[in-house]
Each structure stands twice: as C-alpha cells, then as structure tokens.
Amino acid sequence: MGSPDALWLYLVTASTPPAEALDGLTGVGGSAVTQVSCGSLTAIVELVSLADFGAEPLRQHLEDLSWLEATARAHHRVIDAVARTAPVVPMRLATVYSTGDLLTGMLTDRAPSFLAVLARLQGRVELGVKAIVSHESAPAEPVAAGRPAGGEAGAGAGRAYLNRRRNEREAREQSRQRARMEARDIHAVLSVLAAGSRLHPPQSPELTGRPEAMVLNAAYLLGAADVETFAGEVGQLRHQHPDLRLELTGPWPPYSFAELDDEVA
Amino acid sequence: MTSASEITWHDSDFDPRGTDRLALVDLLDRVLAGGVVLAGEVTLSVADVELVTISLRALITSASTLLNQGTDTPRPGP
C-alpha cells in the first residue's frame, strides 16, 4: 500500500449528500470516502494510491476474480448509499484521477451534461429483469442406458441412441427458440411501463453456474412510484410464461442509464 | 398466487452491508458495462471498453475455473 496520491471517482451528484450517508462509509481502498465540490456539482471520491490503483496495477488486479469482486462490491456500496439520498450519476468501475485539478477540470467542462443526466434520473431507479429457460428438456440420459452393448444388436441400438440424442437436441433448440421469442414479448411489455430500457448480453452459464439458458437480461428505468406496478406486471408475466423463470433484481442505482449526452454524439 | 416473496428484492432495507448479498454477475453487468465512462479525460484511462472486455474474458475464465474446481456444479449439457 503506497501513500494516497490519486482519486477514485464513484459518482457525481448535484446535491451535497447528508453527512450520515457518508459517515463510516469506506471504499475500494479501505479509506473513508470524501467529497469534492465544483460549482453546482459534487463528486464522491476516495484517496487511493497509484501503487494499488494506477493503470498497471489495476490491469493486473482486474485479472484476479476475488479482487474484482471485492472492488465491485465496494464501488457499489458507496454509490448505493448516496443514491438513496439524491440523484446520482454513477461512474464505471476504475475511474481514477491522478490530481484533484484534473477532476475539477472535467467537472467544469462537463457540468451541463452531468446536470442534464441528473435531471433525467431524478426520482428514478433501475430494475433488472432476467428470463431463464426453466423447463428445458433434461440433459441426455446417462449414456449407459443407451450405449450399444456390442455384438449384433449393437448397430441398431447405436442408431436408436444417436436418433434419440438428435431428437433431444432439436427439441432443446426449438424450446430455446420459443423462449427467445417469449423474451422479446416480455421486453416489449415491460419497456412500455419504463422511462427507459437497456438490454445487457445474457449471462453465460459459465458465469451464473447454472446450465439453463438465459434469454433476457434487461434493465429498466422506473420512477420510484412505478416500481410496484412494474413488479406486479412481472408477476403477471410469470403466469403467462410458465416455461420461463423471471427474476427481478433491484432497485439499483441507475447504472445502465448513466450516459452523458455528449458521449452519444 | 404471485406474492412479494416471489420477487427477488436484494435490498429491502437501507443497510448498505445488505448489498453484499447481490449476485456478483448482476453487479458486474452494471459496474463494468454501466456507469459513465470518462476515458480520455482521465489520466489513467483504465476504464475504457477494451480493458473491460479483457478483464471480462479473464473473469469468465477464472469463474469457470472456480466452478469446475470448487464445486460439483452440474455441467451444461453437450
């Protein structure tokens, strides 16, 4: 651990967070988070050391899953705590400034964009909806049951086994195709209820640790007052799509909707 | 039949420590693919998409390694 010589940026907000929101809150480097004010904006930052959070150390750390997990959770903990008190624009993980001047220069230059995004996000939260195929044809029977035993019955049994495997594969592909169409319908219904929506790539089975296919991984931006209605609609959709498992997550700070307008151009 | 208990609410109260229960994958979707990217103005432009892609690839590799070694999670079908 080196001496603190850089700033890890968590979020930008237009209001001064209440002291109790930051009280006792530690960040990715284990230090207390603090605020940097600049005009009408406030940045929530932590003093970190470039020895740990400089470009090259970060590059190496990001390959380490346990480091990534601890850092992602700490980054989120700070953003979540402040987002409960005021609209915030969350930063992507690993946004580090080597001097305070660079940070305040950026805040000054992009203040209009930050204020526009903050106005758009005011009073809104993000909900996540994932759809996972729940009734998929089971994986093939244990091979022993159908494996050709050899001898003259072997060829016929072998063909039957291969046919069965092919039919299972086709059935599984058809059911996934159906599931993907249902997911499109679900997304269309939910998008109408939301102020914004964004599709994330479906999570791979390697990451979820579950073999079932994910066919929808979406984020929706909702007014706080619309959350209950939205959750109720997800409940309805569960009944209409019994072959899918719908998982609702959140409310999240609006990570998926934090985009400065001047980035789009 | 659908009740609130069927809904996966990760943080029903306002305890920041409760967020430790969030699924890591859902969190990474957001902190690595969401949030404002200030590359270019940042001295250490480590938040750029390329690096995130690289680290996600590493993550997938290490996650599947962990899964295969650490638990007897059923393997996906062929």
GROMACS .gro file of C-alpha atoms in nm:
model
  343
    1MET     CA    1   0.000   0.000   0.000
    2GLY     CA    2   0.155   0.328  -0.109
    3SER     CA    3   0.066   0.679   0.005
    4PRO     CA    4  -0.257   0.823  -0.130
    5ASP     CA    5  -0.181   1.012  -0.448
    6ALA     CA    6  -0.489   0.966  -0.666
    7LEU     CA    7  -0.867   0.994  -0.659
    8TRP     CA    8  -1.106   0.707  -0.725
    9LEU     CA    9  -1.428   0.860  -0.853
   10TYR     CA   10  -1.757   0.696  -0.753
   11LEU     CA   11  -2.027   0.929  -0.868
   12VAL     CA   12  -2.130   1.284  -0.942
   13THR     CA   13  -2.435   1.444  -0.785
   14ALA     CA   14  -2.583   1.792  -0.775
   15SER     CA   15  -2.660   1.797  -0.406
   16THR     CA   16  -2.441   1.772  -0.101
   17PRO     CA   17  -2.503   1.426   0.043
   18PRO     CA   18  -2.609   1.431   0.408
   19ALA     CA   19  -2.316   1.363   0.638
   20GLU     CA   20  -2.481   1.046   0.769
   21ALA     CA   21  -2.487   0.897   0.416
   22LEU     CA   22  -2.107   0.910   0.404
   23ASP     CA   23  -2.046   0.850   0.771
   24GLY     CA   24  -1.836   0.538   0.821
   25LEU     CA   25  -1.852   0.457   0.451
   26THR     CA   26  -1.527   0.307   0.323
   27GLY     CA   27  -1.439   0.248  -0.038
   28VAL     CA   28  -1.230   0.031  -0.264
   29GLY     CA   29  -0.905   0.118  -0.088
   30GLY     CA   30  -1.048   0.079   0.260
   31SER     CA   31  -1.039   0.455   0.329
   32ALA     CA   32  -1.326   0.687   0.411
   33VAL     CA   33  -1.490   0.842   0.109
   34THR     CA   34  -1.497   1.218   0.079
   35GLN     CA   35  -1.647   1.485  -0.143
   36VAL     CA   36  -1.508   1.733  -0.389
   37SER     CA   37  -1.734   2.024  -0.477
   38CYS     CA   38  -1.711   2.210  -0.804
   39GLY     CA   39  -1.973   2.465  -0.898
   40SER     CA   40  -2.313   2.304  -0.861
   41LEU     CA   41  -2.171   1.951  -0.872
   42THR     CA   42  -2.030   1.729  -0.602
   43ALA     CA   43  -1.804   1.434  -0.675
   44ILE     CA   44  -1.775   1.150  -0.426
   45VAL     CA   45  -1.418   1.024  -0.423
   46GLU     CA   46  -1.169   0.824  -0.223
   47LEU     CA   47  -0.800   0.895  -0.188
   48VAL     CA   48  -0.619   0.589  -0.319
   49SER     CA   49  -0.262   0.506  -0.402
   50LEU     CA   50  -0.136   0.472  -0.757
   51ALA     CA   51   0.070   0.177  -0.638
   52ASP     CA   52  -0.260  -0.009  -0.600
   53PHE     CA   53  -0.487   0.173  -0.842
   54GLY     CA   54  -0.258   0.303  -1.113
   55ALA     CA   55  -0.309   0.179  -1.466
   56GLU     CA   56  -0.068  -0.112  -1.449
   57PRO     CA   57  -0.161  -0.243  -1.100
   58LEU     CA   58  -0.527  -0.214  -1.199
   59ARG     CA   59  -0.466  -0.410  -1.514
   60GLN     CA   60  -0.316  -0.690  -1.311
   61HIS     CA   61  -0.579  -0.675  -1.036
   62LEU     CA   62  -0.865  -0.695  -1.284
   63GLU     CA   63  -0.748  -1.044  -1.376
   64ASP     CA   64  -0.799  -1.151  -1.016
   65LEU     CA   65  -1.159  -1.251  -0.957
   66SER     CA   66  -1.156  -1.208  -0.581
   67TRP     CA   67  -1.002  -0.860  -0.614
   68LEU     CA   68  -1.258  -0.772  -0.880
   69GLU     CA   69  -1.543  -0.892  -0.660
   70ALA     CA   70  -1.429  -0.700  -0.351
   71THR     CA   71  -1.370  -0.386  -0.558
   72ALA     CA   72  -1.701  -0.408  -0.744
   73ARG     CA   73  -1.888  -0.453  -0.417
   74ALA     CA   74  -1.708  -0.161  -0.251
   75HIS     CA   75  -1.770   0.062  -0.554
   76HIS     CA   76  -2.138  -0.030  -0.546
   77ARG     CA   77  -2.169   0.012  -0.169
   78VAL     CA   78  -2.067   0.377  -0.193
   79ILE     CA   79  -2.284   0.453  -0.496
   80ASP     CA   80  -2.584   0.275  -0.346
   81ALA     CA   81  -2.556   0.460  -0.014
   82VAL     CA   82  -2.552   0.802  -0.179
   83ALA     CA   83  -2.812   0.712  -0.442
   84ARG     CA   84  -3.061   0.653  -0.161
   85THR     CA   85  -3.037   1.021  -0.067
   86ALA     CA   86  -3.013   1.203  -0.400
   87PRO     CA   87  -2.997   1.155  -0.778
   88VAL     CA   88  -2.651   1.037  -0.878
   89VAL     CA   89  -2.455   0.967  -1.195
   90PRO     CA   90  -2.253   0.652  -1.121
   91MET     CA   91  -1.908   0.614  -1.275
   92ARG     CA   92  -1.788   0.296  -1.434
   93LEU     CA   93  -1.557   0.089  -1.218
   94ALA     CA   94  -1.194   0.208  -1.217
   95THR     CA   95  -1.225   0.577  -1.298
   96VAL     CA   96  -0.912   0.720  -1.138
   97TYR     CA   97  -0.770   1.075  -1.147
   98SER     CA   98  -0.412   1.145  -1.055
   99THR     CA   99  -0.485   1.501  -0.940
  100GLY     CA  100  -0.777   1.694  -0.799
  101ASP     CA  101  -0.728   1.959  -1.069
  102LEU     CA  102  -0.793   1.708  -1.345
  103LEU     CA  103  -1.112   1.603  -1.170
  104THR     CA  104  -1.245   1.955  -1.115
  105GLY     CA  105  -1.146   2.048  -1.471
  106MET     CA  106  -1.353   1.758  -1.601
  107LEU     CA  107  -1.647   1.854  -1.377
  108THR     CA  108  -1.634   2.212  -1.501
  109ASP     CA  109  -1.615   2.113  -1.867
  110ARG     CA  110  -1.897   1.864  -1.850
  111ALA     CA  111  -2.124   2.025  -1.594
  112PRO     CA  112  -2.411   2.083  -1.842
  113SER     CA  113  -2.408   1.715  -1.942
  114PHE     CA  114  -2.400   1.597  -1.582
  115LEU     CA  115  -2.687   1.828  -1.489
  116ALA     CA  116  -2.894   1.705  -1.785
  117VAL     CA  117  -2.843   1.341  -1.688
  118LEU     CA  118  -2.918   1.414  -1.323
  119ALA     CA  119  -3.244   1.579  -1.425
  120ARG     CA  120  -3.335   1.276  -1.634
  121LEU     CA  121  -3.254   1.034  -1.350
  122GLN     CA  122  -3.424   1.236  -1.076
  123GLY     CA  123  -3.656   1.016  -0.870
  124ARG     CA  124  -3.582   0.712  -1.083
  125VAL     CA  125  -3.430   0.373  -1.011
  126GLU     CA  126  -3.318   0.081  -1.219
  127LEU     CA  127  -3.475  -0.264  -1.202
  128GLY     CA  128  -3.328  -0.572  -1.363
  129VAL     CA  129  -3.532  -0.850  -1.522
  130LYS     CA  130  -3.376  -1.177  -1.630
  131ALA     CA  131  -3.559  -1.459  -1.806
  132ILE     CA  132  -3.416  -1.807  -1.782
  133VAL     CA  133  -3.545  -2.118  -1.956
  134SER     CA  134  -3.683  -2.323  -1.670
  135HIS     CA  135  -3.846  -2.615  -1.845
  136GLU     CA  136  -3.585  -2.730  -2.086
  137SER     CA  137  -3.568  -3.087  -2.200
  138ALA     CA  138  -3.346  -3.258  -1.949
  139PRO     CA  139  -2.988  -3.334  -2.046
  140ALA     CA  140  -2.946  -3.669  -2.212
  141GLU     CA  141  -2.996  -3.982  -2.005
  142PRO     CA  142  -2.687  -4.137  -1.861
  143VAL     CA  143  -2.507  -4.284  -2.154
  144ALA     CA  144  -2.500  -4.634  -2.006
  145ALA     CA  145  -2.875  -4.675  -2.065
  146GLY     CA  146  -2.844  -4.641  -2.441
  147ARG     CA  147  -2.489  -4.730  -2.521
  148PRO     CA  148  -2.459  -5.008  -2.774
  149ALA     CA  149  -2.359  -5.324  -2.596
  150GLY     CA  150  -2.161  -5.458  -2.891
  151GLY     CA  151  -2.242  -5.774  -3.082
  152GLU     CA  152  -2.509  -5.790  -3.349
  153ALA     CA  153  -2.769  -5.586  -3.151
  154GLY     CA  154  -2.508  -5.313  -3.121
  155ALA     CA  155  -2.559  -5.136  -3.453
  156GLY     CA  156  -2.938  -5.099  -3.412
  157ALA     CA  157  -2.911  -4.988  -3.055
  158GLY     CA  158  -2.641  -4.743  -3.150
  159ARG     CA  159  -2.857  -4.590  -3.422
  160ALA     CA  160  -3.152  -4.562  -3.184
  161TYR     CA  161  -2.930  -4.394  -2.932
  162LEU     CA  162  -2.800  -4.142  -3.184
  163ASN     CA  163  -3.154  -4.071  -3.306
  164ARG     CA  164  -3.271  -4.009  -2.954
  165ARG     CA  165  -2.984  -3.774  -2.889
  166ARG     CA  166  -3.058  -3.584  -3.209
  167ASN     CA  167  -3.427  -3.552  -3.122
  168GLU     CA  168  -3.338  -3.423  -2.779
  169ARG     CA  169  -3.103  -3.168  -2.929
  170GLU     CA  170  -3.366  -3.049  -3.174
  171ALA     CA  171  -3.631  -3.027  -2.903
  172ARG     CA  172  -3.396  -2.824  -2.690
  173GLU     CA  173  -3.316  -2.586  -2.975
  174GLN     CA  174  -3.686  -2.541  -3.051
  175SER     CA  175  -3.767  -2.469  -2.690
  176ARG     CA  176  -3.486  -2.211  -2.676
  177GLN     CA  177  -3.614  -2.051  -2.994
  178ARG     CA  178  -3.960  -2.029  -2.839
  179ALA     CA  179  -3.810  -1.888  -2.520
  180ARG     CA  180  -3.625  -1.618  -2.714
  181MET     CA  181  -3.949  -1.511  -2.881
  182GLU     CA  182  -4.127  -1.500  -2.546
  183ALA     CA  183  -3.841  -1.292  -2.408
  184ARG     CA  184  -3.890  -1.038  -2.687
  185ASP     CA  185  -4.260  -1.014  -2.600
  186ILE     CA  186  -4.184  -0.970  -2.231
  187HIS     CA  187  -3.931  -0.698  -2.303
  188ALA     CA  188  -4.183  -0.516  -2.524
  189VAL     CA  189  -4.448  -0.523  -2.248
  190LEU     CA  190  -4.208  -0.406  -1.977
  191SER     CA  191  -4.049  -0.134  -2.191
  192VAL     CA  192  -4.384   0.038  -2.223
  193LEU     CA  193  -4.401   0.075  -1.845
  194ALA     CA  194  -4.050   0.214  -1.814
  195ALA     CA  195  -3.892   0.554  -1.877
  196GLY     CA  196  -3.602   0.374  -2.042
  197SER     CA  197  -3.475   0.026  -2.110
  198ARG     CA  198  -3.147  -0.137  -2.196
  199LEU     CA  199  -3.054  -0.490  -2.292
  200HIS     CA  200  -2.744  -0.644  -2.139
  201PRO     CA  201  -2.599  -0.954  -2.301
  202PRO     CA  202  -2.747  -1.270  -2.145
  203GLN     CA  203  -2.518  -1.406  -1.874
  204SER     CA  204  -2.332  -1.716  -1.977
  205PRO     CA  205  -2.379  -2.045  -1.789
  206GLU     CA  206  -2.010  -2.026  -1.700
  207LEU     CA  207  -2.077  -1.707  -1.505
  208THR     CA  208  -2.410  -1.797  -1.348
  209GLY     CA  209  -2.307  -2.152  -1.266
  210ARG     CA  210  -2.645  -2.271  -1.391
  211PRO     CA  211  -2.682  -2.469  -1.712
  212GLU     CA  212  -3.020  -2.322  -1.815
  213ALA     CA  213  -3.011  -2.069  -2.100
  214MET     CA  214  -3.074  -1.704  -2.018
  215VAL     CA  215  -3.284  -1.540  -2.288
  216LEU     CA  216  -3.333  -1.193  -2.141
  217ASN     CA  217  -3.106  -0.973  -1.929
  218ALA     CA  218  -3.266  -0.630  -1.930
  219ALA     CA  219  -3.256  -0.313  -1.723
  220TYR     CA  220  -3.549  -0.074  -1.688
  221LEU     CA  221  -3.554   0.283  -1.562
  222LEU     CA  222  -3.856   0.350  -1.344
  223GLY     CA  223  -4.000   0.631  -1.138
  224ALA     CA  224  -3.995   0.527  -0.773
  225ALA     CA  225  -4.376   0.537  -0.771
  226ASP     CA  226  -4.396   0.294  -1.064
  227VAL     CA  227  -4.186   0.019  -0.909
  228GLU     CA  228  -4.479  -0.165  -0.751
  229THR     CA  229  -4.681  -0.159  -1.072
  230PHE     CA  230  -4.383  -0.286  -1.263
  231ALA     CA  231  -4.321  -0.569  -1.014
  232GLY     CA  232  -4.690  -0.659  -1.041
  233GLU     CA  233  -4.660  -0.679  -1.419
  234VAL     CA  234  -4.359  -0.908  -1.384
  235GLY     CA  235  -4.578  -1.128  -1.164
  236GLN     CA  236  -4.844  -1.140  -1.435
  237LEU     CA  237  -4.584  -1.228  -1.695
  238ARG     CA  238  -4.466  -1.516  -1.478
  239HIS     CA  239  -4.811  -1.670  -1.509
  240GLN     CA  240  -4.824  -1.610  -1.882
  241HIS     CA  241  -4.482  -1.765  -1.940
  242PRO     CA  242  -4.461  -2.074  -1.720
  243ASP     CA  243  -4.165  -2.212  -1.914
  244LEU     CA  244  -3.951  -1.915  -1.819
  245ARG     CA  245  -3.820  -1.818  -1.481
  246LEU     CA  246  -3.839  -1.441  -1.444
  247GLU     CA  247  -3.603  -1.289  -1.190
  248LEU     CA  248  -3.647  -0.932  -1.076
  249THR     CA  249  -3.349  -0.753  -0.920
  250GLY     CA  250  -3.308  -0.411  -0.769
  251PRO     CA  251  -3.381  -0.138  -0.718
  252TRP     CA  252  -3.036  -0.041  -0.840
  253PRO     CA  253  -2.877   0.299  -0.878
  254PRO     CA  254  -2.928   0.382  -1.247
  255TYR     CA  255  -2.600   0.232  -1.372
  256SER     CA  256  -2.741   0.120  -1.704
  257PHE     CA  257  -2.879   0.465  -1.780
  258ALA     CA  258  -2.580   0.677  -1.683
  259GLU     CA  259  -2.465   0.815  -2.012
  260LEU     CA  260  -2.360   1.172  -2.072
  261ASP     CA  261  -2.540   1.321  -2.367
  262ASP     CA  262  -2.217   1.446  -2.518
  263GLU     CA  263  -2.093   1.086  -2.534
  264VAL     CA  264  -2.363   0.989  -2.777
  265ALA     CA  265  -2.264   1.244  -3.038
  266MET     CA  266  -5.051  -1.651  -0.638
  267THR     CA  267  -4.766  -1.421  -0.713
  268SER     CA  268  -4.665  -1.264  -0.388
  269ALA     CA  269  -4.394  -1.022  -0.297
  270SER     CA  270  -4.199  -1.313  -0.155
  271GLU     CA  271  -4.151  -1.449  -0.507
  272ILE     CA  272  -3.974  -1.132  -0.606
  273THR     CA  273  -3.602  -1.121  -0.559
  274TRP     CA  274  -3.555  -0.795  -0.375
  275HIS     CA  275  -3.191  -0.765  -0.299
  276ASP     CA  276  -3.207  -0.474  -0.064
  277SER     CA  277  -3.537  -0.434   0.107
  278ASP     CA  278  -3.392  -0.225   0.386
  279PHE     CA  279  -3.142   0.053   0.374
  280ASP     CA  280  -2.847  -0.133   0.514
  281PRO     CA  281  -2.552  -0.083   0.278
  282ARG     CA  282  -2.400  -0.407   0.404
  283GLY     CA  283  -2.704  -0.588   0.271
  284THR     CA  284  -2.569  -0.525  -0.076
  285ASP     CA  285  -2.302  -0.787  -0.016
  286ARG     CA  286  -2.570  -1.040  -0.099
  287LEU     CA  287  -2.607  -0.913  -0.454
  288ALA     CA  288  -2.519  -1.168  -0.715
  289LEU     CA  289  -2.174  -1.081  -0.842
  290VAL     CA  290  -2.268  -1.135  -1.204
  291ASP     CA  291  -2.559  -0.890  -1.187
  292LEU     CA  292  -2.333  -0.638  -1.020
  293LEU     CA  293  -2.058  -0.675  -1.281
  294ASP     CA  294  -2.312  -0.623  -1.559
  295ARG     CA  295  -2.366  -0.282  -1.409
  296VAL     CA  296  -2.032  -0.160  -1.278
  297LEU     CA  297  -1.834  -0.287  -1.578
  298ALA     CA  298  -2.084  -0.219  -1.857
  299GLY     CA  299  -2.283   0.066  -1.699
  300GLY     CA  300  -2.186   0.393  -1.540
  301VAL     CA  301  -2.036   0.691  -1.712
  302VAL     CA  302  -1.711   0.631  -1.897
  303LEU     CA  303  -1.477   0.927  -1.876
  304ALA     CA  304  -1.194   0.781  -2.078
  305GLY     CA  305  -0.982   1.040  -2.248
  306GLU     CA  306  -1.019   1.298  -1.973
  307VAL     CA  307  -0.890   1.053  -1.717
  308THR     CA  308  -0.516   1.044  -1.680
  309LEU     CA  309  -0.534   0.674  -1.624
  310SER     CA  310  -0.771   0.568  -1.892
  311VAL     CA  311  -0.824   0.229  -1.738
  312ALA     CA  312  -1.199   0.240  -1.767
  313ASP     CA  313  -1.205   0.205  -2.141
  314VAL     CA  314  -1.410  -0.059  -2.306
  315GLU     CA  315  -1.115  -0.255  -2.431
  316LEU     CA  316  -0.978  -0.317  -2.086
  317VAL     CA  317  -1.318  -0.412  -1.953
  318THR     CA  318  -1.355  -0.662  -2.231
  319ILE     CA  319  -1.018  -0.807  -2.147
  320SER     CA  320  -1.098  -0.831  -1.781
  321LEU     CA  321  -1.435  -0.989  -1.850
  322ARG     CA  322  -1.268  -1.253  -2.059
  323ALA     CA  323  -1.034  -1.318  -1.767
  324LEU     CA  324  -1.332  -1.326  -1.538
  325ILE     CA  325  -1.512  -1.584  -1.744
  326THR     CA  326  -1.200  -1.796  -1.748
  327SER     CA  327  -1.142  -1.769  -1.377
  328ALA     CA  328  -1.510  -1.810  -1.290
  329SER     CA  329  -1.538  -2.129  -1.488
  330THR     CA  330  -1.214  -2.249  -1.335
  331LEU     CA  331  -1.354  -2.181  -0.990
  332LEU     CA  332  -1.679  -2.353  -1.073
  333ASN     CA  333  -1.513  -2.659  -1.213
  334GLN     CA  334  -1.267  -2.692  -0.929
  335GLY     CA  335  -1.454  -2.563  -0.633
  336THR     CA  336  -1.795  -2.724  -0.660
  337ASP     CA  337  -1.964  -3.015  -0.823
  338THR     CA  338  -2.199  -2.790  -1.014
  339PRO     CA  339  -2.375  -2.989  -1.286
  340ARG     CA  340  -2.203  -2.929  -1.616
  341PRO     CA  341  -2.404  -2.783  -1.902
  342GLY     CA  342  -2.532  -3.039  -2.149
  343PRO     CA  343  -2.324  -3.117  -2.456
   0.00000   0.00000   0.00000
